[in-house]
Amino acid sequence: MRPEIQEYNYDWMMGSTLKAAAALPTGTKKETELTYRYIPYYKNVAQSFYSAGAPGVQTLELLAKYYENILTAHAQGKKICATTFCNSPVILYAMDIVPVTFEILTAIGAMVWKRGMFDYMDFCCETGMPETSCSSQRGAQGAVLSGLSENIDFVICDTPGVCDTNANAFAYLSEYLDKPFFQLNYPSCIGDDRSQKYHVDDYKEMIKFAERHSGNKLDYDRLAEVLEEVNKQDAMIADLEDMLMLKPTPVPPIYNLALYAGRFCFSGHPQYTKLLESMVKTAKGYADAGISGLKSKEEKLRVFMCYIDHYTVNVNFYNYMEERGIANVGSILSRNFRDNNLYVKDMPGSSYSVDMSSPEAMLDTIAQMNARLPMVRSIRGPYDKKGMWLEESLACAKMYNADCMIYNGTPGCRNTWGMVKPFARDIEKHGYPCHIMNDDAFDDRVESWDATRERLDEFFKVRGLL
Amino acid sequence: MKVFNDAATRVQCDSITRWKKEGKPVVGYTCSYTPAEIFYAADILPVRLRGIETDGMEVGDTYFGPFICSFPKCILQLAGKGKFSFLDGAIITPGCDGMRRLDECWRKAGEDFDGIVPDYFYYFDVPHKSENHGMAWYIEEVKELIKSVEKHFNVSITNEKLTAAIKAFNKGRRLLNEIENLRSKDEIVVSGTDVFAATIAGTVMPRDEYTKELKKWVTALKKRKTSLSKNKHRVMLVGSISDEIDLFELIEDTNKAIIAGENLCFGIRYEGNEIKEDGDPIEALADHYLGTSVCPRMYGKYKERLAMLKERIERSQAAGVIMQNIRFCDLHGAENALFERDLEAIGIPCLRVEREYGPHIDAGRMKLRINAFLERIDAKNDHKLSEAVAVSA
Amino acid sequence: MNIVAGCDVGSLTSKAVIMKNGKIIGSHIIKSKPRPKDSADAALDGALAAAGVSKEDIKYCIGTGYGREKIEFVNEVVSEIKCHGKGARWMLPTAETVIDIGGQDCKVMKIDKSGNVGRFSANDKCASGTGRFLEVMANVLNIGIDELGKLSAKAKEPITLASTCTVWAQADVIKYINSGVSIEDIGAGINAAMSGRVAILVNSVKPEGDIFMTGGVAKNIGVVETLEKLIGRRIKRARKADPQIAGAIGAALLSAEKVNGNGRKVK
Amino acid sequence: MIVAGCDIGSLTAKAVIMENGNVLSDAIMRAKTRPAESANEVMQMALDKAKLTMDDIGYVVGTGYGREQIPFVDQVESEISCHAKGAFKTMPSVRMVIDIGGQDAKATRMDDNGNVARYIYNDKCAAGTGRFLEVMAEALEVPLEELGSLAAKSTEKLSISNQCVIFAETEVVSLVNEGKEIADILNALHHSLAKRVASLARSIEVKTNVVMTGGVAKNSGVFNALSEALGIELKALNGVDPQIMGALGAALYAQEKKELNK
């Protein structure tokens, strides 16, 4: 790792960058112009957030707050838990534990810095992690492994059975730093009684682990409060997802990013509620006016991202969609599979409901909610089985009236790369043109953005979509 | 040894052909989580699926994506080429993400190539933890598997038959352990290549035939006097899945090393442990196949695995450890790094290499690394020697 | 007269060194030919001519490098990892970590006082991060490899290269040339991509003491300086000999050790 | 109305001049570092052959790797579309085009109207491309054009398994060192390339009526090996040079455009 990188605390650096970025729109024009001069590379990125209106700035604030929590955790006597984006932070907030979600932090780094998270990613390989493992962990993980971030206290990972590379990264981290490790494990099916029970049993073990290592008992009153907040948030998420169905959709492409980034960071936290309120308000405004959420106000194409959509290197992908008039009708990451969502109707057993009638019911709720986080839910089993990847993608494409589907991921995603070719074939058979991106969503050293963009343009043109 | 070599180097070895001639079924399985005893109990031949004898990857690459380990791709390649036509059934387990996708890829390939998917095609869902509910889940899976085999093959698999199967398998396990004892002696009389071939043979040969042959071989080994380890470094081979005899040969062909032990999932790591013969046989099987699993897919168990590796190193008196991982095998890749860190710290030289599985493993580049590693051990020993001389002087 | 030789047949270049009483009396570098045997013969002949001695004068010769098994005149073969360690320590007596970038390999090793190799790490994955990567890129830019190294210093805004595959990176470079990016910025991007891959390897062995670089790429100042920035340490230079022949020197030194025991003549 | 198609690839540049759907002339040359140079030169070659000047050309469509840099184009189209169009026009029964270019290999499936239904590129690494063969030809010191005829003399079956072009080169060199015959090595290379390309085509489902375009299609060794790997007979393109297929498709696009604008 370059020595100059080692001069700065990573959390502090990221937190202050985002805080400053969130404050910029309130400055004078002169101040703003002056700042832009000093951040030539970040200018475009910052502007893509500002141009999303209040929700854009709130996303920046939310992310800044996330870092602030990490930075102040130990001073406040709280424990820090390293966890994956597939694990809902709800339970941790209910237990007053501060989560650090690697994938989100890596994505932010890829957006904010010109060299992205390269140095941190490479540091992981320097310690011995294979370079073929997923870049989405390797970024933030590098900061933790190198001791440049706040110390973490323990690790909870919920991708075993879902994603090897992810689970492996967390297992490696815990061993490298000698921190306690817990894995939530998922069977290859969902919706049947047996797997439902497994979710709950496993979840209860996790709570015990978290109690042991944080010294905090799970407070059910606090859990009820958090779930109440989740209830509110889920209703707004359902609103946003319903609005995605409108043609043109009033939801700007980047809202999808904000929607799940917020959920992975602050589910059950008022900060996220505020962001959702503002997203719903803005989108409703567009909906009432019958206009597209795109800056150009002209929706030329509707794309459903059948895997992740967070190509975050300098926010290039979102800007690209804006430029080309492409509406992003979501990815599997934006879905939460709450029972009040329309898309769950055709997929019985796939959803969760919120029941706060008793502690036991709350635990059931949260275990089932967790079992339905994006990857956890839909890529845990054979893609063509009930409730899995194919069914979900087709249901969404149909519901949101998508014109085509795009697969985007990282070379580290062994699980989807293992099946994406037959999957794409099946998708095509159902009438949706499907493009497989060969890039790395967080590291453009794998494929340059120029090459990625060219392939996208070619796909839209050759398949007669744009 | 001839029968072992045949079994270890050919997908459809003579033993399998003979078994088929008797009109009895064969079921293939992947990974080390499927209790082979179940099939033995039903007079079905369990064969662990391998990827040897491939000469291209055109079928494998058609369905698997570009960032996938070559082991499952090789299995699919063989399937697509009809090399598994002797199978009456196949069991796929989510050993790792690459292996679990063999399920979809094989089934989808079956839409393009007629008759390559066995009639009986089963997904056996193995959890990643062996505690409490993890173990309970696995036991239920085993019971489901038994029911399904009974139904499809019209057989009955009773507890008595399972216990008998466990006993039959244990005979071979005990014999393998005797070989391990032989290898732990100061002078080794058998090459690592031969031991590995004999171990692999156990994963494909009919068990009774195997036990008989193994017994003969062990008896013969015990009479051997000629040391093969003189003036050679004793090394261990660990890491990713490997059933390639040529990898062992490559190391021993340097004439500077003998493989005194391994810790591979096709090798002694699984085949050498005995299973409890009393009590509930299904629980005993579960304890063995899931409970003692030392694959890095069982996250959070690194310390146990390190302890076991150290024990094996000690037992085999290895002077160094060669750690390999197949490209895109993140699990073993990362674990090898931790092993290297922790073993080097206590003075055990380690060599970590990444490689491809399949035909023509990159022999030249691999050889260079191995030679340099053996030279490193030379230098270490010279150093020790000169220190010893200095002390005595 | 203790005259010994070392011959290093690599995938890109072949080198031979003749030593007498611990001093180099002749050396020669050639571009490798399709057959390693021919490369070895040509390199040795060149070195013999430079030293003004004949093949018969050589007491012992060790072969190394990728084509070592095919050299006919050697008494013994040794891995290039060992030879580079030995050669490096001779060139820089304080060296403790050696980086050797060869034509299709990059190795980083730790060495002890005698130049014996301890822990080492080598890239196994891809040809990017090797000498061949630079060669391909220099060809695309239509410049010499030496020139490529000098471009970094003049760059204003180095490009980021898709660096996982040499051939794909080549496509990127062509694209940048066409879109009018300055050759300095492209060159610096190439050197940076190369250094980035090497840096991971260097840091992974946790370098100690003085770091020394051998192999032809050691002469590429752009790569060396970028690498220094990435690892945050200086890479020591030594003028005693060309770093490209370090492997052959190591082989010759090992030959000398043999001769001190019981000298034998070259076949 | 006279139109032209210009296909600037990474290894070669091609041009086709067309009048009312009939090819007047074509030209092929080795590409220069700068696509603009290649374009000017190859176009001039085609013009000279047809005894025309640039002023006679009403519309030019560019394609290929360097298409954005062609100075005189009116429109650009992707190689995928151009190869499909060229092949479909040459042989209307064609339903799949396999094009092995310098940097990548592509398989394209068409519907009954010649429209692209699906296509796929080679995965990450460059093995399975024209560049692969070029590097090998260099290593073996065999002219590119002679690869096919030489390989036909092969008697021993060898295999090349390395995924990486650069490492495969080493593998080839070691086979030479082992004293293997050049013909056998070439044959192995062709099969290795063909297998890689076959897996591409298969992953978007191969039916029948498959043709091969691009310069590599002229290599009978690869052509036959690909037929074998796909398990179907590849069709020859009615005597039209498969290497100009992209430029031909581009010219056809130009023709269409002109007809529309009439």
JSON list of C-alpha atoms in Angstrom, two decimals, chain A residues 325-380:
[
{"chain": "A", "resi": 325, "resn": "GLY", "atom": "CA", "xyz": [-32.55, 8.18, -21.52]},
{"chain": "A", "resi": 326, "resn": "ILE", "atom": "CA", "xyz": [-32.57, 4.76, -19.87]},
{"chain": "A", "resi": 327, "resn": "ALA", "atom": "CA", "xyz": [-34.86, 4.18, -16.92]},
{"chain": "A", "resi": 328, "resn": "ASN", "atom": "CA", "xyz": [-33.51, 1.80, -14.31]},
{"chain": "A", "resi": 329, "resn": "VAL", "atom": "CA", "xyz": [-36.49, -0.20, -13.11]},
{"chain": "A", "resi": 330, "resn": "GLY", "atom": "CA", "xyz": [-34.46, -1.75, -10.36]},
{"chain": "A", "resi": 331, "resn": "SER", "atom": "CA", "xyz": [-32.24, -4.66, -9.60]},
{"chain": "A", "resi": 332, "resn": "ILE", "atom": "CA", "xyz": [-32.63, -7.66, -7.37]},
{"chain": "A", "resi": 333, "resn": "LEU", "atom": "CA", "xyz": [-31.00, -5.49, -4.71]},
{"chain": "A", "resi": 334, "resn": "SER", "atom": "CA", "xyz": [-33.84, -3.02, -4.57]},
{"chain": "A", "resi": 335, "resn": "ARG", "atom": "CA", "xyz": [-36.46, -5.65, -3.74]},
{"chain": "A", "resi": 336, "resn": "ASN", "atom": "CA", "xyz": [-37.15, -6.33, -0.09]},
{"chain": "A", "resi": 337, "resn": "PHE", "atom": "CA", "xyz": [-39.87, -8.99, -0.41]},
{"chain": "A", "resi": 338, "resn": "ARG", "atom": "CA", "xyz": [-42.13, -7.48, 2.18]},
{"chain": "A", "resi": 339, "resn": "ASP", "atom": "CA", "xyz": [-45.64, -8.89, 1.91]},
{"chain": "A", "resi": 340, "resn": "ASN", "atom": "CA", "xyz": [-47.07, -5.50, 0.95]},
{"chain": "A", "resi": 341, "resn": "ASN", "atom": "CA", "xyz": [-45.21, -5.50, -2.33]},
{"chain": "A", "resi": 342, "resn": "LEU", "atom": "CA", "xyz": [-47.03, -6.38, -5.50]},
{"chain": "A", "resi": 343, "resn": "TYR", "atom": "CA", "xyz": [-44.36, -8.64, -6.93]},
{"chain": "A", "resi": 344, "resn": "VAL", "atom": "CA", "xyz": [-44.58, -11.15, -4.10]},
{"chain": "A", "resi": 345, "resn": "LYS", "atom": "CA", "xyz": [-48.13, -12.15, -5.07]},
{"chain": "A", "resi": 346, "resn": "ASP", "atom": "CA", "xyz": [-46.94, -14.53, -7.73]},
{"chain": "A", "resi": 347, "resn": "MET", "atom": "CA", "xyz": [-44.27, -16.00, -5.50]},
{"chain": "A", "resi": 348, "resn": "PRO", "atom": "CA", "xyz": [-45.93, -17.56, -2.48]},
{"chain": "A", "resi": 349, "resn": "GLY", "atom": "CA", "xyz": [-43.64, -18.20, 0.47]},
{"chain": "A", "resi": 350, "resn": "SER", "atom": "CA", "xyz": [-41.19, -15.65, -0.78]},
{"chain": "A", "resi": 351, "resn": "SER", "atom": "CA", "xyz": [-42.18, -12.74, 1.44]},
{"chain": "A", "resi": 352, "resn": "TYR", "atom": "CA", "xyz": [-42.04, -11.76, 5.09]},
{"chain": "A", "resi": 353, "resn": "SER", "atom": "CA", "xyz": [-44.50, -9.88, 7.23]},
{"chain": "A", "resi": 354, "resn": "VAL", "atom": "CA", "xyz": [-43.97, -7.77, 10.32]},
{"chain": "A", "resi": 355, "resn": "ASP", "atom": "CA", "xyz": [-45.52, -9.17, 13.48]},
{"chain": "A", "resi": 356, "resn": "MET", "atom": "CA", "xyz": [-44.75, -7.40, 16.74]},
{"chain": "A", "resi": 357, "resn": "SER", "atom": "CA", "xyz": [-47.27, -9.19, 18.91]},
{"chain": "A", "resi": 358, "resn": "SER", "atom": "CA", "xyz": [-44.65, -10.97, 21.02]},
{"chain": "A", "resi": 359, "resn": "PRO", "atom": "CA", "xyz": [-40.87, -11.21, 21.35]},
{"chain": "A", "resi": 360, "resn": "GLU", "atom": "CA", "xyz": [-41.02, -14.58, 19.64]},
{"chain": "A", "resi": 361, "resn": "ALA", "atom": "CA", "xyz": [-43.03, -13.09, 16.77]},
{"chain": "A", "resi": 362, "resn": "MET", "atom": "CA", "xyz": [-40.56, -10.26, 16.45]},
{"chain": "A", "resi": 363, "resn": "LEU", "atom": "CA", "xyz": [-37.69, -12.69, 16.24]},
{"chain": "A", "resi": 364, "resn": "ASP", "atom": "CA", "xyz": [-39.52, -14.65, 13.58]},
{"chain": "A", "resi": 365, "resn": "THR", "atom": "CA", "xyz": [-40.14, -11.44, 11.70]},
{"chain": "A", "resi": 366, "resn": "ILE", "atom": "CA", "xyz": [-36.58, -10.35, 11.70]},
{"chain": "A", "resi": 367, "resn": "ALA", "atom": "CA", "xyz": [-35.20, -13.79, 10.88]},
{"chain": "A", "resi": 368, "resn": "GLN", "atom": "CA", "xyz": [-37.52, -14.11, 7.91]},
{"chain": "A", "resi": 369, "resn": "MET", "atom": "CA", "xyz": [-36.79, -10.56, 6.82]},
{"chain": "A", "resi": 370, "resn": "ASN", "atom": "CA", "xyz": [-33.10, -11.29, 6.90]},
{"chain": "A", "resi": 371, "resn": "ALA", "atom": "CA", "xyz": [-33.58, -14.46, 4.90]},
{"chain": "A", "resi": 372, "resn": "ARG", "atom": "CA", "xyz": [-35.09, -12.35, 2.14]},
{"chain": "A", "resi": 373, "resn": "LEU", "atom": "CA", "xyz": [-32.32, -9.90, 1.60]},
{"chain": "A", "resi": 374, "resn": "PRO", "atom": "CA", "xyz": [-31.42, -9.68, -2.08]},
{"chain": "A", "resi": 375, "resn": "MET", "atom": "CA", "xyz": [-28.73, -12.27, -2.72]},
{"chain": "A", "resi": 376, "resn": "VAL", "atom": "CA", "xyz": [-29.66, -14.35, 0.29]},
{"chain": "A", "resi": 377, "resn": "ARG", "atom": "CA", "xyz": [-33.10, -14.89, -1.12]},
{"chain": "A", "resi": 378, "resn": "SER", "atom": "CA", "xyz": [-32.68, -15.42, -4.80]},
{"chain": "A", "resi": 379, "resn": "ILE", "atom": "CA", "xyz": [-29.28, -16.94, -5.51]},
{"chain": "A", "resi": 380, "resn": "ARG", "atom": "CA", "xyz": [-29.09, -19.41, -2.64]}
]
